[in-house]
Coordinates of N, CA and C in Angstrom, one line a residue:
X1 N 1.6 46.9 21.1 CA 0.9 46.9 19.8 C -0.6 46.9 20.0
X2 N -1.3 47.8 19.3 CA -2.7 47.8 19.4 C -3.3 46.9 18.3
X3 N -4.6 46.5 18.5 CA -5.2 45.6 17.5 C -5.2 46.1 16.1
X4 N -5.1 47.4 15.9 CA -5.2 48.0 14.6 C -3.8 48.0 13.9
X5 N -2.8 47.8 14.7 CA -1.4 47.8 14.1 C -1.2 46.6 13.2
X6 N -0.5 46.7 12.1 CA -0.2 45.6 11.2 C 0.8 44.6 11.9
X7 N 0.7 43.4 11.7 CA 1.6 42.4 12.2 C 2.9 42.4 11.4
X8 N 4.0 42.4 12.0 CA 5.3 42.3 11.2 C 5.4 41.0 10.5
X9 N 6.0 41.1 9.3 CA 6.2 39.9 8.5 C 6.8 38.7 9.2
X10 N 7.8 39.0 10.0 CA 8.5 37.9 10.8 C 7.5 37.2 11.8
X11 N 6.7 38.0 12.4 CA 5.8 37.5 13.4 C 4.7 36.6 12.7
X12 N 4.3 37.1 11.5 CA 3.3 36.3 10.8 C 3.8 35.0 10.4
X13 N 5.1 35.0 9.9 CA 5.7 33.8 9.5 C 5.9 32.8 10.7
X14 N 6.1 33.3 11.9 CA 6.3 32.4 13.0 C 4.9 31.8 13.4
X15 N 3.8 32.5 13.3 CA 2.6 32.0 13.7 C 1.8 31.2 12.6
X16 N 2.3 31.3 11.3 CA 1.7 30.6 10.2 C 1.8 29.1 10.5
X17 N 0.8 28.3 10.2 CA 0.8 26.9 10.3 C 1.2 26.3 9.0
X18 N 2.3 25.4 9.1 CA 2.8 24.8 8.0 C 1.9 23.6 7.6
X19 N 1.6 23.4 6.3 CA 0.8 22.3 5.9 C 1.7 21.0 6.1
X20 N 1.0 19.8 6.3 CA 1.8 18.6 6.5 C 2.6 18.3 5.2
X21 N 3.8 17.6 5.5 CA 4.7 17.2 4.4 C 4.0 16.1 3.6
X22 N 3.8 16.2 2.3 CA 3.2 15.1 1.5 C 4.2 14.0 1.2
X23 N 3.8 12.8 1.5 CA 4.6 11.6 1.3 C 3.8 10.6 0.5
X24 N 4.5 10.1 -0.5 CA 3.8 9.1 -1.4 C 4.2 7.7 -1.0
X25 N 3.2 6.8 -0.9 CA 3.4 5.4 -0.5 C 2.5 4.5 -1.5
X26 N 3.1 3.4 -1.8 CA 2.4 2.5 -2.8 C 1.9 1.3 -2.0
X27 N 0.7 0.9 -2.4 CA 0.1 -0.4 -1.9 C 0.0 -1.3 -3.1
X28 N 0.7 -2.5 -3.0 CA 0.8 -3.4 -4.1 C 0.5 -4.8 -3.7
X29 N 0.5 -5.7 -4.7 CA 0.2 -7.1 -4.5 C -0.6 -7.7 -5.6
X30 N -0.8 -8.9 -5.5 CA -1.5 -9.7 -6.6 C -3.0 -9.3 -6.7
X31 N -3.6 -10.0 -7.6 CA -5.1 -9.8 -7.9 C -5.9 -10.2 -6.7
X32 N -6.8 -9.3 -6.2 CA -7.8 -9.7 -5.2 C -7.2 -9.9 -3.8
X33 N -6.0 -9.3 -3.5 CA -5.5 -9.5 -2.2 C -6.0 -8.5 -1.1
X34 N -6.6 -7.4 -1.6 CA -7.2 -6.4 -0.6 C -6.6 -5.0 -0.7
X35 N -6.0 -4.7 -1.9 CA -5.4 -3.4 -2.0 C -6.4 -2.3 -2.0
X36 N -7.5 -2.4 -2.8 CA -8.5 -1.4 -2.8 C -9.2 -1.3 -1.5
X37 N -9.4 -2.4 -0.8 CA -10.1 -2.4 0.5 C -9.2 -1.7 1.5
X38 N -7.9 -1.9 1.5 CA -7.0 -1.2 2.4 C -7.0 0.3 2.2
X39 N -7.0 0.7 0.9 CA -7.0 2.2 0.7 C -8.3 2.8 1.1
X40 N -9.4 2.1 0.8 CA -10.7 2.6 1.3 C -10.9 2.6 2.8
X41 N -10.3 1.6 3.5 CA -10.5 1.5 4.9 C -9.8 2.7 5.7
X42 N -8.7 3.3 5.1 CA -8.0 4.3 5.9 C -8.1 5.7 5.3
X43 N -8.5 5.8 4.1 CA -8.5 7.1 3.4 C -9.4 8.1 4.1
X44 N -8.9 9.3 4.4 CA -9.8 10.3 5.0 C -10.6 11.1 4.0
X45 N -10.4 10.8 2.7 CA -11.2 11.3 1.6 C -11.9 10.2 0.9
X46 N -12.9 10.5 0.2 CA -13.5 9.4 -0.6 C -12.5 8.9 -1.6
X47 N -12.1 7.6 -1.5 CA -11.0 7.1 -2.3 C -11.3 7.1 -3.8
X48 N -10.4 7.4 -4.6 CA -10.5 7.3 -6.1 C -10.2 5.9 -6.4
X49 N -11.1 5.2 -7.1 CA -10.8 3.9 -7.6 C -11.1 3.8 -9.1
X50 N -10.4 2.9 -9.7 CA -10.7 2.6 -11.1 C -11.1 1.2 -11.3
X51 N -12.2 0.9 -10.6 CA -12.8 -0.5 -10.6 C -13.6 -0.6 -11.9
X52 N -13.4 -1.8 -12.5 CA -14.2 -2.2 -13.7 C -14.8 -3.5 -13.4
X53 N -15.9 -3.8 -14.1 CA -16.6 -5.1 -13.9 C -15.7 -6.2 -14.5
X54 N -15.7 -7.3 -13.8 CA -14.9 -8.5 -14.3 C -15.8 -9.2 -15.3
X55 N -15.4 -9.2 -16.6 CA -16.2 -9.8 -17.6 C -15.9 -11.3 -17.7
X56 N -16.6 -11.9 -18.5 CA -16.4 -13.4 -18.7 C -15.0 -13.6 -19.3
X57 N -14.5 -12.7 -20.1 CA -13.2 -12.9 -20.7 C -12.1 -12.7 -19.6
X58 N -12.3 -11.7 -18.8 CA -11.3 -11.5 -17.7 C -11.4 -12.6 -16.7
X59 N -12.6 -13.1 -16.4 CA -12.7 -14.3 -15.4 C -12.0 -15.5 -15.9
X60 N -11.8 -15.6 -17.2 CA -11.1 -16.7 -17.8 C -9.6 -16.6 -17.6
X61 N -9.1 -15.3 -17.4 CA -7.7 -15.0 -17.2 C -7.3 -14.9 -15.8
X62 N -8.2 -14.3 -15.0 CA -7.9 -14.0 -13.5 C -8.5 -15.2 -12.7
X63 N -7.7 -15.7 -11.8 CA -8.1 -16.8 -10.9 C -9.1 -16.2 -9.8
X64 N -10.3 -16.6 -9.9 CA -11.4 -16.2 -9.0 C -11.7 -17.3 -8.0
X65 N -11.0 -18.3 -8.0 CA -11.3 -19.5 -7.1 C -11.3 -19.1 -5.6
X66 N -10.4 -18.2 -5.2 CA -10.4 -17.8 -3.8 C -11.2 -16.6 -3.5
X67 N -11.7 -15.9 -4.6 CA -12.5 -14.7 -4.4 C -13.7 -14.8 -5.2
X68 N -14.6 -15.8 -5.0 CA -15.8 -16.0 -5.8 C -16.7 -14.9 -5.9
X69 N -16.8 -14.0 -4.8 CA -17.7 -12.9 -4.7 C -17.2 -11.7 -5.4
X70 N -16.0 -11.7 -5.9 CA -15.4 -10.5 -6.5 C -16.0 -10.2 -7.9
X71 N -16.5 -9.1 -8.1 CA -17.2 -8.7 -9.3 C -16.5 -7.6 -10.1
X72 N -15.5 -6.9 -9.4 CA -14.8 -5.8 -10.0 C -13.3 -5.9 -9.8
X73 N -12.5 -5.2 -10.6 CA -11.1 -5.3 -10.4 C -10.5 -3.9 -10.8
X74 N -9.4 -3.6 -10.1 CA -8.7 -2.3 -10.4 C -8.0 -2.4 -11.8
X75 N -8.2 -1.4 -12.6 CA -7.6 -1.4 -14.0 C -6.6 -0.3 -14.2
X76 N -6.5 0.6 -13.2 CA -5.4 1.6 -13.3 C -4.8 1.8 -11.9
X77 N -5.5 2.4 -11.0 CA -4.9 2.5 -9.6 C -6.0 3.0 -8.7
X78 N -5.7 2.8 -7.4 CA -6.5 3.4 -6.3 C -5.8 4.6 -5.7
X79 N -6.5 5.5 -5.2 CA -5.9 6.7 -4.6 C -6.6 7.1 -3.3
X80 N -5.9 7.4 -2.3 CA -6.5 7.9 -1.0 C -5.4 8.6 -0.3
X81 N -5.8 9.2 0.9 CA -4.8 9.9 1.7 C -5.2 9.8 3.1
X82 N -4.2 10.0 4.0 CA -4.4 10.0 5.4 C -3.4 10.9 6.1
X83 N -3.8 11.8 7.0 CA -2.9 12.6 7.7 C -2.5 11.9 9.0
X84 N -1.2 11.6 9.0 CA -0.6 10.8 10.1 C -0.5 11.7 11.4
X85 N 0.0 12.9 11.2 CA 0.0 13.9 12.3 C 0.1 15.3 11.6
X86 N 0.1 16.4 12.4 CA 0.1 17.7 11.7 C 1.2 17.9 10.8
X87 N 2.3 17.1 10.9 CA 3.5 17.4 10.0 C 3.6 16.4 8.8
X88 N 2.7 15.4 8.7 CA 2.9 14.4 7.7 C 1.6 13.9 7.2
X89 N 1.5 13.8 5.8 CA 0.3 13.3 5.2 C 0.7 12.3 4.2
X90 N 0.2 11.1 4.3 CA 0.5 10.0 3.3 C -0.5 10.0 2.2
X91 N 0.0 10.0 0.9 CA -0.8 9.8 -0.3 C -0.6 8.4 -0.7
X92 N -1.7 7.7 -0.8 CA -1.7 6.2 -1.0 C -2.0 5.9 -2.5
X93 N -1.2 5.2 -3.2 CA -1.4 4.8 -4.5 C -1.5 3.2 -4.6
X94 N -2.6 2.7 -4.9 CA -2.7 1.2 -5.1 C -2.6 0.8 -6.5
X95 N -1.7 -0.2 -6.7 CA -1.4 -0.7 -8.1 C -2.5 -1.7 -8.5
X96 N -2.7 -1.9 -9.8 CA -3.5 -3.0 -10.3 C -2.7 -4.3 -10.0
X97 N -3.4 -5.4 -9.8 CA -2.8 -6.6 -9.4 C -2.4 -7.6 -10.6
X98 N -3.1 -7.4 -11.7 CA -2.9 -8.4 -12.8 C -1.6 -8.0 -13.5
X99 N -0.9 -9.1 -14.0 CA 0.3 -8.9 -14.7 C 0.2 -8.0 -16.0
X100 N -1.0 -8.1 -16.6 CA -1.2 -7.4 -17.9 C -1.2 -5.8 -17.6
X101 N -1.4 -5.4 -16.4 CA -1.3 -4.0 -16.1 C 0.0 -3.6 -15.5
X102 N 1.0 -4.5 -15.5 CA 2.3 -4.2 -14.9 C 3.0 -3.0 -15.5
X103 N 2.7 -2.7 -16.8 CA 3.4 -1.6 -17.4 C 3.1 -0.2 -16.7
X104 N 2.1 -0.2 -15.9 CA 1.8 1.1 -15.2 C 2.6 1.3 -13.9
X105 N 3.2 0.2 -13.4 CA 3.8 0.3 -12.1 C 4.9 1.3 -12.0
X106 N 5.8 1.4 -13.0 CA 6.9 2.4 -12.9 C 6.3 3.8 -12.7
X107 N 5.3 4.2 -13.4 CA 4.7 5.5 -13.2 C 4.0 5.7 -11.8
X108 N 3.4 4.7 -11.4 CA 2.7 4.7 -10.1 C 3.7 4.8 -8.9
X109 N 4.8 4.1 -9.0 CA 5.8 4.0 -7.9 C 6.7 5.2 -7.9
X110 N 6.9 5.9 -9.0 CA 7.8 7.0 -9.1 C 7.6 8.0 -7.9
X111 N 8.7 8.2 -7.2 CA 8.6 9.2 -6.1 C 8.1 8.7 -4.8
X112 N 7.8 7.4 -4.7 CA 7.3 6.8 -3.5 C 8.4 6.5 -2.5
X113 N 8.2 6.8 -1.2 CA 9.2 6.5 -0.2 C 9.2 5.0 0.2
X114 N 8.2 4.3 -0.2 CA 8.1 2.9 0.2 C 6.8 2.2 -0.3
X115 N 6.8 0.9 -0.1 CA 5.6 0.2 -0.5 C 5.1 -0.8 0.5
X116 N 3.9 -1.1 0.5 CA 3.3 -2.2 1.3 C 2.8 -3.2 0.3
X117 N 3.4 -4.4 0.4 CA 3.0 -5.5 -0.5 C 2.1 -6.4 0.3
X118 N 0.8 -6.5 -0.2 CA -0.2 -7.3 0.5 C -0.2 -8.7 -0.1
X119 N -0.3 -9.6 0.8 CA -0.2 -11.1 0.5 C -1.4 -11.8 0.9
X120 N -1.9 -12.7 0.1 CA -3.0 -13.6 0.5 C -2.3 -15.0 0.6
X121 N -2.2 -15.6 1.8 CA -1.5 -16.8 2.0 C -2.1 -18.0 1.3
X122 N -3.3 -17.9 0.8 CA -3.9 -19.0 0.1 C -3.4 -19.1 -1.3
X123 N -2.7 -18.0 -1.8 CA -2.2 -18.1 -3.2 C -0.9 -17.2 -3.2
X124 N 0.1 -17.7 -2.6 CA 1.4 -16.9 -2.6 C 2.0 -16.7 -3.9
X125 N 1.7 -17.5 -4.9 CA 2.3 -17.4 -6.2 C 2.0 -16.0 -6.8
X126 N 0.8 -15.5 -6.5 CA 0.4 -14.2 -7.0 C 1.2 -13.0 -6.5
X127 N 2.0 -13.2 -5.5 CA 2.7 -12.2 -4.8 C 4.2 -12.0 -5.2
X128 N 4.7 -13.0 -5.9 CA 6.1 -13.0 -6.2 C 6.5 -11.7 -7.0
X129 N 5.6 -11.4 -8.0 CA 6.0 -10.3 -8.9 C 6.1 -9.0 -8.1
X130 N 5.2 -8.7 -7.2 CA 5.3 -7.5 -6.4 C 6.6 -7.4 -5.5
X131 N 6.9 -8.5 -4.9 CA 8.1 -8.6 -4.0 C 9.3 -8.4 -4.9
X132 N 9.4 -9.1 -6.0 CA 10.5 -8.9 -6.9 C 10.7 -7.5 -7.4
X133 N 9.6 -6.9 -7.7 CA 9.6 -5.5 -8.2 C 10.3 -4.6 -7.2
X134 N 9.8 -4.6 -6.0 CA 10.4 -3.7 -5.0 C 11.8 -4.0 -4.6
X135 N 12.1 -5.3 -4.6 CA 13.5 -5.7 -4.4 C 14.4 -5.2 -5.5
X136 N 14.0 -5.4 -6.8 CA 14.8 -4.9 -7.9 C 14.9 -3.4 -8.0
X137 N 13.9 -2.7 -7.6 CA 14.0 -1.2 -7.6 C 14.6 -0.7 -6.3
X138 N 14.9 -1.5 -5.4 CA 15.5 -1.2 -4.1 C 14.7 -0.1 -3.4
X139 N 13.4 -0.3 -3.4 CA 12.5 0.6 -2.7 C 12.1 -0.1 -1.4
X140 N 12.2 0.6 -0.2 CA 11.8 0.0 1.0 C 10.4 -0.5 1.0
X141 N 10.2 -1.7 1.5 CA 8.8 -2.3 1.5 C 8.7 -3.2 2.7
X142 N 7.4 -3.4 3.1 CA 7.0 -4.4 4.1 C 6.0 -5.3 3.4
X143 N 6.0 -6.6 3.9 CA 5.0 -7.5 3.4 C 3.9 -7.6 4.5
X144 N 2.6 -7.4 4.1 CA 1.5 -7.4 5.0 C 0.6 -8.6 4.6
X145 N 0.5 -9.6 5.4 CA -0.3 -10.8 5.2 C -1.8 -10.4 5.6
X146 N -2.7 -10.4 4.6 CA -4.1 -10.1 4.9 C -4.8 -11.3 5.5
X147 N -5.3 -11.1 6.6 CA -6.0 -12.1 7.4 C -7.5 -12.3 6.9
X148 N -7.6 -13.0 5.8 CA -9.0 -13.2 5.2 C -9.8 -14.1 6.2
X149 N -11.0 -13.7 6.5 CA -11.8 -14.4 7.5 C -11.1 -14.5 8.8
X150 N -10.3 -13.6 9.1 CA -9.6 -13.6 10.4 C -8.5 -14.6 10.6
X151 N -8.0 -15.2 9.6 CA -7.0 -16.2 9.7 C -6.0 -16.2 8.5
X152 N -4.9 -16.7 8.7 CA -3.9 -16.9 7.6 C -3.5 -18.4 7.5
X153 N -3.2 -18.8 6.3 CA -3.0 -20.2 6.1 C -1.6 -20.7 6.5
X154 N -0.6 -19.7 6.6 CA 0.8 -20.1 6.9 C 1.3 -19.1 7.9
X155 N 2.3 -19.6 8.7 CA 3.0 -18.8 9.7 C 3.9 -17.8 8.9
X156 N 4.2 -16.7 9.6 CA 5.0 -15.7 8.9 C 6.4 -16.2 8.5
X157 N 7.0 -17.0 9.3 CA 8.3 -17.6 8.9 C 8.2 -18.4 7.6
X158 N 7.1 -19.1 7.5 CA 6.8 -19.9 6.2 C 6.6 -19.0 5.0
X159 N 5.9 -17.9 5.3 CA 5.7 -16.9 4.2 C 7.0 -16.3 3.8
X160 N 7.8 -15.9 4.7 CA 9.1 -15.4 4.4 C 10.0 -16.3 3.5
X161 N 9.9 -17.6 4.0 CA 10.7 -18.6 3.2 C 10.1 -18.8 1.8
X162 N 8.8 -18.9 1.7 CA 8.2 -19.2 0.4 C 8.4 -18.0 -0.5
X163 N 8.4 -16.8 -0.1 CA 8.5 -15.6 -0.9 C 10.0 -15.2 -1.1
X164 N 10.9 -15.9 -0.3 CA 12.3 -15.6 -0.3 C 12.6 -14.2 0.0
X165 N 11.9 -13.7 1.1 CA 12.0 -12.3 1.5 C 13.1 -12.2 2.5
X166 N 14.0 -11.2 2.3 CA 15.2 -11.0 3.2 C 14.7 -10.7 4.6
X167 N 15.6 -11.0 5.5 CA 15.3 -10.8 6.9 C 15.1 -9.4 7.3
X168 N 15.6 -8.4 6.6 CA 15.5 -7.0 7.0 C 14.1 -6.5 6.5
X169 N 13.3 -7.2 5.7 CA 12.0 -6.8 5.3 C 11.0 -7.2 6.3
X170 N 10.3 -6.2 6.9 CA 9.3 -6.6 7.9 C 8.1 -7.4 7.3
X171 N 7.6 -8.3 8.1 CA 6.4 -9.1 7.7 C 5.4 -8.9 8.9
X172 N 4.2 -8.5 8.5 CA 3.1 -8.3 9.5 C 1.9 -9.0 9.1
X173 N 1.0 -9.3 10.0 CA -0.3 -9.7 9.7 C -1.3 -8.6 9.9
X174 N -2.2 -8.3 9.0 CA -3.1 -7.2 9.2 C -4.5 -7.6 8.6
X175 N -5.4 -6.7 8.8 CA -6.8 -6.9 8.2 C -7.1 -5.7 7.3
X176 N -7.1 -5.9 6.0 CA -7.3 -4.7 5.1 C -8.6 -4.0 5.4
X177 N -9.6 -4.6 6.1 CA -10.8 -3.9 6.4 C -10.8 -3.0 7.6
X178 N -9.7 -3.1 8.4 CA -9.6 -2.4 9.6 C -8.7 -1.2 9.5
X179 N -9.3 0.0 9.8 CA -8.5 1.3 9.7 C -7.3 1.2 10.5
X180 N -7.4 0.8 11.8 CA -6.2 0.8 12.7 C -5.2 -0.2 12.2
X181 N -5.6 -1.3 11.7 CA -4.7 -2.4 11.2 C -4.0 -1.9 10.0
X182 N -4.6 -1.2 9.1 CA -4.0 -0.7 7.9 C -3.0 0.4 8.3
X183 N -3.4 1.3 9.2 CA -2.5 2.4 9.7 C -1.2 1.8 10.3
X184 N -1.3 0.8 11.1 CA -0.1 0.2 11.7 C 0.8 -0.4 10.7
X185 N 0.2 -1.1 9.6 CA 1.0 -1.6 8.6 C 1.8 -0.5 7.8
X186 N 1.1 0.6 7.5 CA 1.7 1.7 6.8 C 2.8 2.3 7.6
X187 N 2.6 2.4 8.9 CA 3.6 3.0 9.8 C 4.9 2.2 9.8
X188 N 4.8 0.8 9.6 CA 5.9 0.0 9.5 C 6.8 0.4 8.3
X189 N 6.1 0.6 7.2 CA 6.8 1.0 6.0 C 7.4 2.4 6.1
X190 N 6.7 3.3 6.7 CA 7.2 4.7 7.0 C 8.4 4.7 7.8
X191 N 8.4 3.9 8.9 CA 9.6 3.8 9.8 C 10.8 3.2 9.0
X192 N 10.5 2.2 8.2 CA 11.6 1.6 7.4 C 12.2 2.6 6.4
X193 N 11.3 3.4 5.8 CA 11.8 4.4 4.8 C 12.6 5.5 5.5
X194 N 12.1 5.9 6.7 CA 12.9 6.9 7.5 C 14.2 6.4 7.9
X195 N 14.3 5.1 8.3 CA 15.5 4.5 8.7 C 16.5 4.5 7.5
X196 N 16.0 4.1 6.4 CA 16.8 4.1 5.2 C 17.4 5.4 4.8
X197 N 16.5 6.5 4.9 CA 17.0 7.8 4.6 C 18.0 8.4 5.6
X198 N 17.9 8.0 6.8 CA 18.8 8.4 7.8 C 20.1 7.6 7.8
X199 N 20.0 6.4 7.3 CA 21.2 5.5 7.3 C 22.1 5.8 6.1

């Protein structure tokens, strides 16, 4: 074949590069646990956030005692993406953490292969709703304990007991500010979702 000859359709199809498979994953958890930070740490695009200023009214509703420097909060969702390898691209959707925005969760979670529930061990009460949601919907999920200031207040076994998380649900410690740490936590969820689909 000379350079001027047309390439046969079959040959073109064989050499065409397939785009990576799009996979949706949700990052959930209570108010101020690090969801927006996690999405921003790993996203290969400028993450879309719906942050709004915390007003005096909201400050009276949301507990800021463990996050005194927090001045904004997610009011709809966060969005980012990361290409895991040439065959797979994760699209990340972060939920709002406050109960009053819970009505959005069903829409955000629809079509997701799994979820990463981020936990702040200083206030485990804020995490029950997210854990219950994924258990009730029977969506594969892992619990990621965010190491604020490089430490966690409780051991993982204690966190599992306190949240009443089943043994088959992975628990990991991670740092929402670290790209590699967030990636590893997301891969735990992805492996869990793949195992569920194959089983």
